[in-house]
XYZ file of C-alpha atoms in Angstrom:
763
model
C 137.119 -118.288 -156.161
C 139.412 -118.040 -153.102
C 140.752 -119.910 -150.111
C 142.343 -119.970 -146.705
C 145.382 -122.285 -147.504
C 148.765 -120.929 -148.006
C 150.956 -121.708 -151.043
C 154.758 -121.673 -150.534
C 157.397 -120.775 -153.208
C 158.359 -117.877 -155.535
C 156.972 -116.439 -158.661
C 157.779 -118.865 -161.553
C 158.987 -117.910 -165.154
C 157.678 -120.104 -168.043
C 160.012 -118.878 -170.716
C 163.261 -120.347 -172.675
C 165.294 -119.278 -169.555
C 163.600 -121.364 -167.204
C 164.555 -124.608 -169.300
C 167.964 -123.592 -169.910
C 167.930 -124.684 -173.394
C 164.914 -126.236 -175.349
C 161.588 -124.193 -174.644
C 159.588 -126.852 -175.857
C 160.980 -129.358 -173.136
C 160.592 -126.735 -170.615
C 156.859 -126.094 -171.286
C 156.228 -129.942 -171.384
C 158.125 -130.155 -168.106
C 155.737 -127.379 -166.535
C 152.448 -129.093 -168.103
C 153.817 -132.281 -166.345
C 154.227 -130.586 -162.996
C 150.777 -128.858 -163.656
C 148.873 -132.279 -164.391
C 150.746 -133.928 -161.433
C 149.334 -131.340 -158.854
C 147.018 -132.824 -156.358
C 144.772 -129.751 -156.713
C 142.839 -128.255 -159.551
C 145.157 -125.597 -161.400
C 143.787 -122.706 -163.125
C 146.058 -120.372 -164.922
C 144.536 -116.882 -166.096
C 146.016 -113.918 -167.589
C 145.719 -110.165 -166.279
C 142.063 -109.868 -167.932
C 140.816 -112.819 -166.128
C 140.862 -115.189 -169.082
C 141.649 -119.018 -168.418
C 144.718 -119.873 -170.308
C 145.501 -123.338 -168.807
C 143.975 -125.921 -166.566
C 144.796 -129.471 -165.453
C 142.737 -132.688 -165.174
C 141.962 -132.046 -161.848
C 140.211 -128.891 -162.821
C 138.033 -130.751 -165.303
C 137.294 -133.470 -162.687
C 136.497 -130.673 -159.800
C 134.354 -128.461 -162.099
C 132.745 -130.924 -164.582
C 133.921 -128.978 -167.575
C 136.066 -130.411 -170.453
C 139.286 -128.700 -170.962
C 138.232 -126.974 -174.204
C 135.165 -125.465 -172.445
C 137.251 -123.527 -170.071
C 140.156 -122.390 -172.034
C 139.696 -118.695 -173.176
C 136.629 -118.212 -170.832
C 136.371 -115.688 -168.095
C 137.463 -117.213 -164.772
C 134.251 -115.889 -163.264
C 132.613 -118.737 -165.165
C 133.717 -120.930 -162.094
C 132.405 -118.441 -159.643
C 128.770 -118.362 -158.230
C 126.760 -115.671 -159.638
C 126.430 -113.749 -156.282
C 130.039 -113.468 -155.863
C 131.295 -112.610 -159.647
C 131.147 -108.811 -159.438
C 133.086 -108.904 -155.826
C 135.413 -111.450 -157.441
C 136.272 -109.238 -160.349
C 137.317 -106.421 -158.001
C 139.456 -108.688 -156.000
C 141.179 -109.957 -159.228
C 141.905 -106.527 -160.168
C 143.465 -105.792 -156.551
C 145.628 -108.583 -156.916
C 146.923 -107.351 -160.221
C 148.470 -104.396 -158.232
C 149.844 -106.540 -155.394
C 151.127 -109.706 -157.005
C 152.262 -112.163 -154.309
C 151.984 -115.687 -153.221
C 149.140 -115.789 -150.967
C 145.671 -117.390 -150.055
C 142.843 -115.841 -151.892
C 140.070 -114.187 -149.852
C 141.769 -114.900 -146.391
C 139.023 -114.856 -143.839
C 136.347 -115.319 -146.326
C 134.226 -118.438 -147.086
C 134.995 -119.085 -150.725
C 132.991 -121.210 -153.370
C 133.195 -122.808 -156.606
C 130.489 -123.359 -159.038
C 130.541 -126.623 -161.237
C 128.918 -126.890 -164.664
C 125.919 -128.525 -163.287
C 125.178 -125.482 -161.304
C 126.075 -127.100 -157.931
C 128.389 -124.969 -155.492
C 131.047 -126.484 -153.129
C 133.343 -124.900 -150.505
C 137.075 -124.326 -151.878
C 140.362 -122.963 -150.726
C 142.410 -121.042 -153.323
C 146.168 -120.120 -153.176
C 147.269 -117.658 -155.799
C 151.012 -117.362 -157.314
C 152.014 -114.910 -160.148
C 153.788 -116.360 -163.061
C 156.106 -114.305 -165.331
C 156.016 -115.628 -169.102
C 157.253 -114.274 -172.383
C 153.295 -113.628 -173.069
C 153.007 -111.419 -170.096
C 152.058 -111.930 -166.427
C 149.851 -114.865 -165.486
C 148.269 -116.125 -162.223
C 148.225 -119.700 -161.222
C 145.293 -120.652 -158.919
C 145.517 -123.789 -156.896
C 141.911 -124.795 -156.180
C 141.181 -127.465 -153.388
C 137.549 -128.875 -152.696
C 137.254 -128.539 -148.787
C 133.748 -130.047 -148.934
C 134.787 -133.028 -146.617
C 136.581 -131.052 -144.418
C 133.823 -128.458 -143.921
C 131.514 -131.190 -143.441
C 133.701 -132.644 -140.768
C 133.978 -129.159 -139.332
C 130.181 -128.635 -139.485
C 129.829 -132.453 -137.696
C 132.332 -131.132 -135.049
C 130.552 -127.896 -134.563
C 127.213 -129.692 -134.562
C 128.478 -132.243 -131.893
C 129.778 -129.108 -129.837
C 126.555 -127.553 -129.958
C 124.514 -130.466 -129.087
C 126.844 -131.148 -125.964
C 124.697 -130.718 -122.858
C 127.618 -128.874 -121.055
C 129.389 -125.615 -121.944
C 132.203 -126.470 -124.207
C 135.227 -124.082 -124.334
C 138.238 -124.685 -126.734
C 141.387 -122.830 -125.862
C 144.939 -122.700 -127.738
C 148.077 -123.311 -125.984
C 148.121 -119.653 -124.807
C 144.747 -119.837 -123.023
C 142.861 -117.925 -125.803
C 139.307 -118.777 -126.477
C 138.938 -120.399 -129.868
C 135.528 -121.761 -129.956
C 132.476 -122.119 -127.576
C 129.164 -123.432 -128.073
C 125.467 -122.115 -127.084
C 125.593 -123.743 -123.787
C 128.514 -121.528 -123.052
C 126.558 -118.302 -123.949
C 123.579 -119.581 -121.618
C 125.896 -120.621 -118.640
C 128.277 -117.542 -118.532
C 125.940 -114.766 -120.038
C 128.327 -113.804 -122.775
C 127.684 -113.656 -126.496
C 130.008 -115.794 -128.479
C 131.715 -112.853 -129.913
C 132.424 -111.349 -126.515
C 134.435 -114.493 -125.627
C 136.337 -115.514 -129.012
C 140.047 -114.236 -128.698
C 139.534 -113.423 -125.006
C 141.910 -115.315 -122.288
C 140.088 -118.243 -120.601
C 140.676 -116.501 -117.316
C 137.838 -114.209 -118.190
C 135.521 -116.853 -116.912
C 137.432 -117.540 -113.633
C 136.717 -115.655 -110.432
C 139.539 -113.139 -109.671
C 140.966 -114.761 -106.804
C 141.510 -118.087 -108.522
C 143.162 -116.606 -111.929
C 146.885 -116.724 -110.944
C 146.503 -120.162 -109.941
C 144.471 -121.140 -112.918
C 147.227 -119.762 -115.066
C 149.748 -122.083 -113.401
C 147.651 -125.109 -113.565
C 147.078 -124.309 -117.380
C 150.537 -124.334 -117.862
C 151.007 -127.683 -115.931
C 148.368 -129.144 -118.037
C 150.264 -128.282 -121.076
C 153.131 -130.335 -119.979
C 150.875 -133.240 -119.407
C 148.117 -133.322 -121.689
C 145.576 -136.054 -121.029
C 141.676 -136.547 -120.694
C 141.143 -135.906 -117.083
C 139.010 -133.778 -114.654
C 140.396 -130.425 -113.824
C 141.269 -129.455 -110.129
C 140.530 -132.851 -108.938
C 139.486 -132.623 -105.254
C 139.262 -128.896 -105.613
C 136.230 -126.635 -105.418
C 136.259 -124.870 -108.876
C 133.873 -121.945 -109.623
C 132.840 -120.181 -112.681
C 132.306 -116.471 -113.232
C 129.255 -115.069 -115.035
C 129.436 -111.734 -116.846
C 126.930 -110.346 -114.506
C 129.882 -111.033 -111.502
C 128.049 -113.811 -109.934
C 130.102 -116.922 -109.103
C 128.734 -120.533 -109.424
C 130.343 -124.030 -108.534
C 131.391 -126.193 -111.682
C 132.772 -129.243 -112.643
C 135.321 -129.067 -115.690
C 136.632 -132.046 -117.743
C 139.768 -131.522 -120.028
C 140.434 -133.126 -123.247
C 143.470 -132.396 -125.646
C 142.826 -131.721 -129.254
C 145.213 -132.122 -132.118
C 144.454 -129.787 -135.193
C 146.390 -128.526 -138.200
C 146.446 -125.192 -136.462
C 148.245 -126.777 -133.465
C 147.332 -128.424 -130.111
C 143.909 -127.155 -128.567
C 142.306 -127.974 -125.150
C 138.557 -128.866 -124.950
C 137.030 -128.090 -121.541
C 133.566 -129.293 -120.780
C 132.137 -126.948 -117.964
C 129.048 -128.171 -115.936
C 127.100 -126.097 -113.663
C 126.661 -128.114 -110.408
C 124.824 -125.543 -108.235
C 121.726 -127.821 -107.984
C 123.898 -130.773 -106.991
C 125.744 -129.102 -104.489
C 122.702 -127.697 -103.073
C 121.099 -131.047 -102.919
C 124.395 -132.348 -101.290
C 124.093 -129.706 -98.857
C 120.385 -130.562 -98.149
C 121.368 -134.369 -97.827
C 124.291 -133.408 -95.438
C 121.868 -131.302 -93.484
C 119.089 -134.074 -93.608
C 121.666 -136.533 -92.449
C 122.716 -134.295 -89.465
C 119.176 -133.713 -88.589
C 118.346 -137.610 -88.751
C 121.403 -138.211 -86.363
C 120.501 -135.360 -83.968
C 116.665 -136.347 -83.943
C 115.262 -137.406 -80.383
C 113.111 -139.861 -82.228
C 114.397 -143.067 -83.190
C 114.792 -143.431 -87.065
C 115.228 -146.726 -88.832
C 115.346 -147.909 -92.338
C 114.427 -151.503 -93.543
C 113.836 -153.881 -96.533
C 110.361 -154.867 -97.429
C 111.310 -158.262 -95.568
C 111.937 -156.479 -92.306
C 115.770 -156.428 -92.381
C 116.992 -153.170 -90.696
C 119.453 -151.156 -92.888
C 119.806 -148.012 -90.889
C 119.840 -147.127 -87.261
C 120.266 -143.644 -85.760
C 121.786 -142.702 -82.334
C 118.238 -142.000 -80.933
C 117.394 -145.639 -81.934
C 120.115 -146.899 -79.986
C 119.107 -144.791 -76.984
C 115.544 -146.015 -77.066
C 116.146 -149.534 -77.798
C 119.718 -150.429 -76.304
C 120.985 -151.901 -79.221
C 124.118 -150.500 -81.055
C 123.977 -149.753 -84.874
C 126.345 -152.634 -85.189
C 123.878 -154.983 -83.368
C 120.936 -153.750 -85.201
C 121.605 -153.417 -88.847
C 121.126 -156.881 -90.517
C 118.669 -157.967 -88.182
C 114.940 -158.386 -88.440
C 112.840 -155.521 -87.185
C 110.640 -158.185 -85.669
C 113.207 -158.256 -82.592
C 111.721 -155.011 -81.477
C 108.192 -156.450 -81.269
C 106.799 -158.178 -78.129
C 105.694 -162.087 -78.729
C 102.082 -160.863 -79.068
C 102.715 -158.265 -81.770
C 104.505 -160.323 -84.193
C 101.575 -160.599 -86.353
C 101.501 -156.783 -86.381
C 104.924 -156.191 -87.960
C 104.016 -158.412 -90.851
C 100.853 -156.436 -91.470
C 102.612 -153.197 -91.437
C 105.132 -154.599 -93.837
C 102.393 -155.784 -95.964
C 100.842 -152.290 -96.117
C 104.193 -150.809 -97.044
C 104.824 -153.184 -99.882
C 101.506 -152.054 -101.312
C 102.755 -148.506 -101.112
C 100.650 -147.219 -98.242
C 101.931 -144.753 -95.631
C 101.235 -145.502 -92.062
C 100.675 -142.597 -89.714
C 100.787 -142.403 -85.811
C 100.543 -146.031 -85.141
C 100.615 -146.398 -81.517
C 101.874 -149.885 -80.285
C 104.231 -151.691 -77.814
C 107.655 -152.328 -78.404
C 110.423 -154.230 -76.490
C 114.050 -152.952 -75.535
C 117.245 -154.964 -75.520
C 116.792 -155.429 -71.775
C 113.312 -156.618 -72.160
C 111.387 -153.268 -71.092
C 108.018 -152.555 -72.709
C 107.608 -149.117 -74.237
C 104.581 -147.154 -75.582
C 105.689 -145.859 -79.081
C 104.164 -143.903 -81.934
C 105.321 -145.144 -85.137
C 105.076 -143.355 -88.595
C 106.180 -145.583 -91.644
C 106.213 -144.787 -95.428
C 107.639 -146.871 -98.332
C 110.892 -145.926 -100.005
C 111.082 -146.046 -103.785
C 113.564 -146.865 -106.458
C 113.949 -144.549 -109.610
C 111.331 -146.670 -111.454
C 108.926 -145.861 -108.503
C 108.710 -149.498 -107.374
C 108.636 -149.749 -103.582
C 112.012 -151.169 -102.334
C 112.116 -150.546 -98.414
C 110.693 -148.384 -95.718
C 111.664 -145.877 -93.112
C 110.266 -145.446 -89.784
C 110.136 -142.663 -87.258
C 109.496 -144.175 -83.903
C 108.704 -141.736 -80.682
C 108.784 -143.113 -77.104
C 105.374 -141.944 -75.648
C 105.319 -144.048 -72.447
C 105.486 -140.650 -70.446
C 102.720 -139.320 -72.423
C 100.556 -142.424 -72.062
C 101.135 -142.446 -68.269
C 100.104 -138.670 -68.225
C 97.044 -139.507 -70.537
C 95.878 -142.114 -68.124
C 96.375 -139.710 -64.968
C 94.525 -136.975 -66.880
C 91.864 -139.257 -67.835
C 91.255 -140.406 -64.175
C 91.205 -136.506 -63.016
C 88.753 -135.802 -65.991
C 86.445 -138.506 -64.844
C 86.753 -137.306 -61.335
C 86.246 -133.634 -62.438
C 83.384 -134.767 -64.582
C 81.638 -136.310 -61.933
C 82.036 -133.396 -59.578
C 80.780 -130.973 -62.432
C 77.708 -133.206 -63.079
C 76.959 -133.572 -59.385
C 77.071 -129.885 -58.835
C 75.053 -129.354 -62.036
C 72.156 -131.683 -61.065
C 72.241 -130.051 -57.593
C 71.744 -126.901 -59.238
C 69.018 -128.079 -61.557
C 67.022 -129.833 -58.649
C 64.388 -132.440 -59.025
C 60.990 -131.023 -60.104
C 58.110 -132.002 -57.354
C 55.716 -134.540 -58.272
C 52.380 -132.716 -58.732
C 49.264 -134.585 -58.137
C 47.140 -135.186 -61.044
C 50.002 -134.021 -63.385
C 51.886 -137.045 -65.126
C 55.430 -135.863 -66.308
C 58.526 -137.457 -67.699
C 61.706 -135.777 -68.000
C 65.202 -136.573 -69.524
C 68.656 -134.927 -69.229
C 71.650 -135.992 -70.804
C 74.892 -134.142 -70.304
C 77.011 -133.288 -73.325
C 79.382 -136.355 -74.100
C 82.188 -133.853 -74.832
C 84.509 -131.560 -72.494
C 83.216 -131.484 -68.978
C 79.729 -132.704 -69.745
C 77.916 -129.748 -67.955
C 75.778 -126.928 -69.616
C 73.139 -124.567 -68.859
C 70.096 -126.516 -69.628
C 67.323 -126.749 -66.819
C 63.531 -127.356 -66.403
C 61.122 -127.039 -63.501
C 57.618 -128.085 -62.503
C 56.065 -125.505 -60.098
C 52.663 -126.109 -58.210
C 50.906 -122.754 -58.141
C 47.895 -123.923 -56.128
C 44.160 -123.689 -57.026
C 44.860 -126.359 -59.811
C 47.376 -124.333 -61.556
C 50.985 -125.574 -62.591
C 53.954 -123.687 -63.640
C 56.272 -125.345 -66.250
C 59.700 -123.623 -66.864
C 62.293 -124.729 -69.414
C 65.669 -122.814 -70.088
C 68.967 -122.836 -71.822
C 72.168 -120.801 -70.926
C 73.951 -120.655 -74.118
C 77.521 -121.920 -73.593
C 79.295 -124.828 -71.944
C 81.026 -125.397 -68.603
C 80.692 -124.658 -64.863
C 80.057 -120.940 -65.838
C 76.938 -121.754 -67.844
C 75.827 -124.367 -65.092
C 76.368 -121.573 -62.380
C 74.184 -119.049 -64.423
C 71.652 -121.790 -64.902
C 71.342 -122.442 -61.178
C 70.902 -118.805 -59.984
C 68.018 -118.426 -62.803
C 66.378 -121.483 -61.933
C 66.132 -120.514 -58.261
C 64.973 -117.103 -59.222
C 62.445 -118.274 -61.557
C 61.097 -120.781 -59.019
C 60.800 -118.229 -56.573
C 59.187 -115.646 -58.696
C 56.582 -118.126 -60.117
C 55.638 -119.329 -56.532
C 54.275 -115.763 -56.067
C 51.858 -116.383 -58.854
C 53.405 -113.758 -61.066
C 52.241 -113.929 -64.737
C 54.539 -115.349 -67.266
C 55.307 -111.973 -68.923
C 56.249 -110.361 -65.662
C 58.316 -113.324 -64.630
C 60.223 -113.062 -67.838
C 60.904 -109.312 -67.319
C 62.255 -110.099 -64.078
C 64.575 -112.869 -65.202
C 65.673 -110.528 -67.967
C 66.972 -108.008 -65.407
C 68.616 -110.771 -63.420
C 70.509 -111.947 -66.428
C 71.523 -108.450 -67.058
C 72.582 -107.991 -63.345
C 74.724 -111.012 -63.444
C 77.163 -109.230 -65.597
C 78.321 -112.129 -67.711
C 79.629 -111.023 -70.995
C 77.804 -112.183 -74.204
C 75.587 -114.406 -72.213
C 72.232 -115.148 -73.808
C 69.546 -117.326 -72.180
C 66.474 -118.789 -73.920
C 63.524 -119.527 -71.505
C 59.820 -120.500 -71.791
C 57.302 -120.182 -68.933
C 53.882 -121.852 -69.031
C 50.921 -121.677 -66.582
C 48.450 -124.485 -67.059
C 45.071 -123.931 -65.969
C 43.294 -127.329 -66.825
C 39.743 -126.055 -65.572
C 39.780 -123.297 -68.255
C 41.584 -125.602 -70.750
C 44.179 -122.893 -71.220
C 47.962 -122.403 -71.169
C 49.349 -119.068 -70.736
C 52.786 -118.998 -72.271
C 55.643 -116.349 -72.508
C 58.719 -117.564 -74.559
C 62.147 -115.553 -74.761
C 63.779 -117.013 -77.929
C 63.142 -120.810 -77.026
C 62.321 -123.346 -79.430
C 58.515 -124.117 -80.412
C 56.341 -125.862 -77.751
C 54.694 -128.910 -78.869
C 51.318 -130.117 -77.829
C 49.615 -133.702 -78.683
C 46.149 -134.008 -78.274
C 44.100 -137.255 -79.290
C 42.203 -135.166 -81.800
C 45.082 -133.320 -83.647
C 48.024 -135.266 -83.101
C 51.158 -133.395 -82.533
C 51.563 -129.625 -83.562
C 53.487 -126.654 -82.382
C 51.689 -123.872 -80.386
C 51.434 -120.515 -82.227
C 52.745 -118.178 -79.531
C 54.958 -114.855 -79.935
C 58.587 -115.551 -79.278
C 60.714 -112.631 -78.152
C 64.562 -112.257 -78.002
C 66.619 -114.109 -75.468
C 67.056 -113.062 -71.971
C 70.188 -110.832 -71.569
C 69.578 -108.483 -74.710
C 67.713 -106.085 -72.437
C 65.167 -103.377 -73.238
C 62.801 -105.872 -74.797
C 58.996 -106.147 -73.884
C 58.033 -109.803 -73.433
C 54.665 -110.665 -74.402
C 52.457 -113.890 -73.262
C 49.572 -115.206 -74.848
C 46.863 -117.859 -73.815
C 46.267 -120.767 -75.992
C 43.517 -123.631 -75.651
C 44.768 -126.900 -74.646
C 42.173 -129.493 -73.479
C 42.687 -131.333 -70.231
C 44.656 -134.662 -71.060
C 46.652 -132.930 -73.585
C 50.371 -133.443 -73.549
C 53.113 -130.656 -73.767
C 56.483 -131.289 -75.154
C 59.438 -128.987 -74.105
C 63.107 -129.292 -74.957
C 66.356 -127.626 -75.714
C 68.386 -127.255 -78.769
C 70.683 -130.142 -78.020
C 67.739 -132.396 -78.846
C 67.448 -131.391 -82.567
C 70.384 -129.283 -83.726
C 73.019 -131.193 -85.476
C 75.961 -129.739 -87.550
C 74.725 -131.399 -90.682
C 71.114 -131.161 -90.456
C 68.545 -128.358 -91.152
C 66.613 -127.390 -87.749
C 63.503 -127.337 -89.846
C 63.972 -130.973 -90.765
C 64.988 -132.068 -87.437
C 62.028 -130.291 -85.933
C 59.496 -132.113 -88.083
C 61.447 -135.234 -87.377
C 60.659 -134.599 -83.681
C 57.025 -134.170 -84.211
C 56.896 -137.428 -86.174
C 58.925 -139.346 -83.404
C 56.958 -137.956 -80.730
C 53.471 -138.465 -82.369
C 54.413 -142.203 -82.888
C 55.724 -142.455 -79.505
C 52.525 -141.147 -77.678
C 50.423 -143.283 -79.805
C 51.970 -146.504 -78.982
C 53.696 -146.081 -75.495
C 51.910 -147.088 -72.550
C 52.904 -144.010 -70.251
C 55.028 -140.967 -70.697
C 58.197 -142.425 -69.415
C 58.195 -144.992 -72.224
C 57.491 -142.157 -74.737
C 60.349 -140.047 -73.402
C 62.611 -143.135 -74.115
C 61.336 -143.537 -77.837
C 61.652 -139.865 -78.397
C 65.512 -140.012 -77.192
C 66.056 -143.080 -79.187
C 64.535 -141.867 -82.420
C 66.240 -138.538 -82.387
C 69.704 -139.594 -80.918
C 70.377 -143.302 -82.096
C 73.970 -142.750 -80.605
C 73.545 -141.730 -77.063
C 77.433 -141.316 -76.850
C 77.634 -138.928 -79.765
C 76.051 -135.644 -78.847
C 78.216 -132.581 -78.196
C 75.580 -130.491 -76.240
C 73.162 -131.045 -73.463
C 69.858 -132.688 -74.229
C 66.621 -131.908 -72.326
C 63.424 -133.073 -72.926
C 60.155 -132.616 -70.710
C 56.802 -134.306 -71.381
C 53.879 -133.015 -69.304
C 50.230 -134.164 -69.550
C 47.532 -131.687 -68.385
C 45.293 -132.889 -65.499
C 41.849 -133.772 -65.984
C 39.147 -131.069 -65.915
C 37.495 -130.679 -62.398
C 34.338 -132.712 -61.539
C 32.157 -129.456 -61.039
C 32.496 -125.762 -61.071
C 30.328 -123.002 -59.870
C 30.863 -119.067 -59.984
C 28.942 -116.246 -58.710
C 29.601 -112.400 -58.474
C 28.943 -110.195 -55.410
C 29.167 -106.508 -54.744
C 31.780 -105.140 -52.481
C 29.435 -104.361 -49.580
C 29.192 -106.128 -45.995
C 25.968 -107.993 -47.196
C 28.292 -109.927 -49.575
C 29.733 -111.956 -46.674
C 26.240 -113.440 -46.053
C 25.370 -113.969 -49.546
C 28.566 -115.739 -50.398
C 28.237 -118.136 -47.279
C 24.617 -118.786 -48.528
C 25.803 -119.649 -52.062
C 28.707 -121.617 -50.946
C 26.438 -123.730 -48.592
C 23.863 -124.562 -51.301
C 26.675 -125.513 -53.866
C 28.455 -127.762 -51.407
C 25.103 -129.368 -50.305
C 24.600 -130.145 -54.173
C 27.931 -131.661 -54.289
C 27.411 -133.910 -51.332
C 30.557 -132.116 -49.721
C 28.950 -131.505 -46.265
C 32.148 -132.691 -44.496
C 33.805 -129.490 -45.544
C 30.958 -127.209 -45.378
C 31.840 -125.579 -41.847
C 35.489 -124.815 -42.477
C 34.549 -123.561 -46.162
C 31.882 -120.974 -44.878
C 34.277 -119.761 -42.214
C 37.081 -119.437 -44.596
C 34.974 -117.629 -47.134
C 33.609 -115.543 -44.685
C 37.055 -113.953 -43.730
C 38.344 -113.640 -47.382
C 35.191 -111.791 -48.320
C 35.340 -109.589 -45.332
C 38.846 -108.714 -46.147
C 37.999 -107.934 -49.770
C 35.152 -105.790 -48.766
C 37.194 -103.760 -46.234
C 40.427 -103.446 -48.210
C 39.614 -103.895 -51.910
C 37.022 -102.825 -54.387
C 34.514 -104.746 -56.333
C 32.843 -106.317 -58.094
C 33.934 -109.664 -56.218
C 33.880 -112.877 -57.776
C 33.372 -116.155 -56.018
C 34.373 -119.120 -57.945
C 34.332 -122.837 -56.520
C 35.704 -126.373 -58.300
C 35.633 -129.735 -56.969
C 37.952 -132.548 -57.959
C 38.040 -136.151 -56.484
C 40.155 -135.230 -53.692
C 40.060 -131.428 -53.319
C 37.632 -128.432 -52.949
C 38.989 -124.888 -54.200
C 37.480 -121.729 -53.511
C 38.649 -118.415 -55.059
C 37.626 -114.800 -54.228
C 38.737 -112.264 -56.736
C 38.532 -108.627 -56.379
C 39.799 -105.541 -58.428
C 42.527 -104.424 -56.207
C 46.138 -105.146 -56.962
C 47.156 -104.691 -52.895
C 48.070 -108.115 -51.809
C 46.996 -109.131 -48.294
C 49.586 -109.399 -45.736
C 49.031 -111.833 -42.526
C 49.945 -110.352 -39.346
C 49.672 -111.160 -35.593
C 46.999 -108.964 -34.124
C 47.160 -107.855 -30.452
C 44.619 -108.868 -27.849
C 42.605 -105.493 -28.120
C 42.703 -105.547 -32.030
C 39.507 -106.297 -33.877
C 41.212 -107.046 -36.992
C 44.056 -109.126 -38.229
C 42.936 -112.605 -37.449
C 41.309 -113.591 -40.742
C 44.285 -114.833 -42.677
C 45.729 -116.349 -39.621
C 42.515 -118.597 -39.659
C 42.772 -119.273 -43.358
C 46.367 -120.288 -42.907
C 45.598 -122.613 -40.226
C 42.313 -124.306 -41.348
C 42.998 -124.526 -45.214
C 45.258 -127.263 -46.578
C 46.867 -124.660 -48.719
C 46.210 -120.986 -49.790
C 47.565 -118.233 -51.709
C 47.260 -115.053 -53.722
C 47.860 -114.394 -57.337
C 47.944 -111.265 -59.366
C 45.506 -110.928 -62.348
C 45.182 -108.451 -64.935
C 42.052 -107.035 -63.149
C 43.413 -107.111 -59.415
C 44.089 -110.436 -57.618
C 42.714 -113.619 -56.545
C 42.825 -115.212 -53.149
C 42.280 -118.887 -53.039
C 42.408 -121.779 -50.474
C 41.868 -125.454 -50.883
C 40.298 -128.043 -48.512
C 40.878 -131.917 -48.868
C 37.752 -134.017 -49.225
């Protein structure tokens, strides 16, 4: 057993001299003192045998007196300490003095029932006639230890770092939060000056303040009004708040310092100050209001915008800023805020103090209490009057430029000529976004001799550049088609033209068709264009199966053409990608949709114009929502001629007479005597040219329509005849002049075998 208390007094003698007379009386007085002691008193001899105990010992340890006398004192020591206790007892015999037992150690006693309890023990030597004894005053410190544990528990449970120092500024106790906050282990702090935790530049001042607190000890914040800082073990500083409390203890006065890291709060305060500065320096009006519309905050920009000072605005209802016809709008906005909804970029009108109307952009959001309930709202208001004025000017300018661009585009696109016998309907819708111009075009070209050329193309891209490229290509394609050039040759020429334009990354899709209604054929060449659709009474609507090469502008591509059978009266449908391509639909699906809509339209519409309107309504229900040009061309093939006749002639002079004779017989059978004379003369001139300048065999082909007679002479020479003016003494050079004079129209077109020269006469 041992303790940390201190017993005062000198060694005692229990003999006759101490009583100055009667030994029995002295012993009785000693026993009386022993029994009156507040602590348990255990007196042992040099061998550690218990010789005397008092009643407090019986109460404390639970033994009767007779159970202790003569027993080793280790009986009262927990088993794990007995060996160590025996050594300490022997050591005390060599150095007998009044002192606490086991100073600095945690001592425990052992009761009869086996329970342990914390004790303090004070040792005093006794000199007796029976030899030296040792008196041990044993005190149960369970309650004090429990109180200390409670104190330490409270200390450890404190949310702040707790540092307890003595009057000299030495650290006596810290909690775990102190270790976390300052980065020291507990043993590195205990016994060290508290200035260890203070930045160097403040230490001298801190020592003075600590001395001043010793003279005026009270619970108060430390350094009121000052910026306090702590110093971590790693040398970093941080802002702190410190609350000081005096403690009175048995060991003297102490001071408890509760240290709180306020880094986050200081940072938040700094951010709040920065935000407040931003709000006040904002060029936008910023105001706060309650849910019933009462203004609670008004920044400088709000004063500049509306003309009210903060004193005039705060407390008034925000409705004062709305015009008379916008009062209901204020109530609706407050209701949305009350429901917790944010309102972003709401454009409206507001009225100033002097009655001026402002176009404003308002963003509002609800403000919430700590329990997340909406208690008010904040608003950022921007004056957009200048922007609205500029927008109106830009809109007018945009519409003007759009009108100019569309006029230019339509001028470049041209209007296809009406071709007798060919029913056609076309639709062009410019894009509804941007300038509205693009690179779509289409053309119908009369090629003579009953043939018609059909062109459709799409210059990829938007804007005036695409429209300019389109205009050049359309003009070139029209001129090339008028020469009678075959589709594949025309496409090769356009490919070269696109390359010569030197427009980077410019691609063009194009399709050229030559319709020959007499033969019931359409010759097609497609350069990357969408499939051509054909509708016939027997088969409905289907795609024409033709080879599709790469778009124009790729270069070094051999374009192919093919002939497909299309009976007279069949309807061709040509279109650009704006009609069927949408961002959210598969192009195959949209193409099938076009086929279905076109089939229904042609079956029910009385004419192609009505059918075209039905197709656009079915594919583009919202005519104002397409972002690309839309082009649609419907062309119905002319009816077949009433009659045809063909013969072949050798390239010899007698072919002229044979041709005239055959022509006369056929015209007589067709009841076309009114055209016989001119027809015979023109046939004679054309066959004569073929015999003299070409090679055979020669082909003579005639066909009649209700209004026209067409005669074609084909040969195997690619050399094209050139009209010229003959001098008076020349025998030749007048034949083509006669053809040009007498025929209603004439021309030459190349063929795979050579060429065909044709002329027409109206009946």
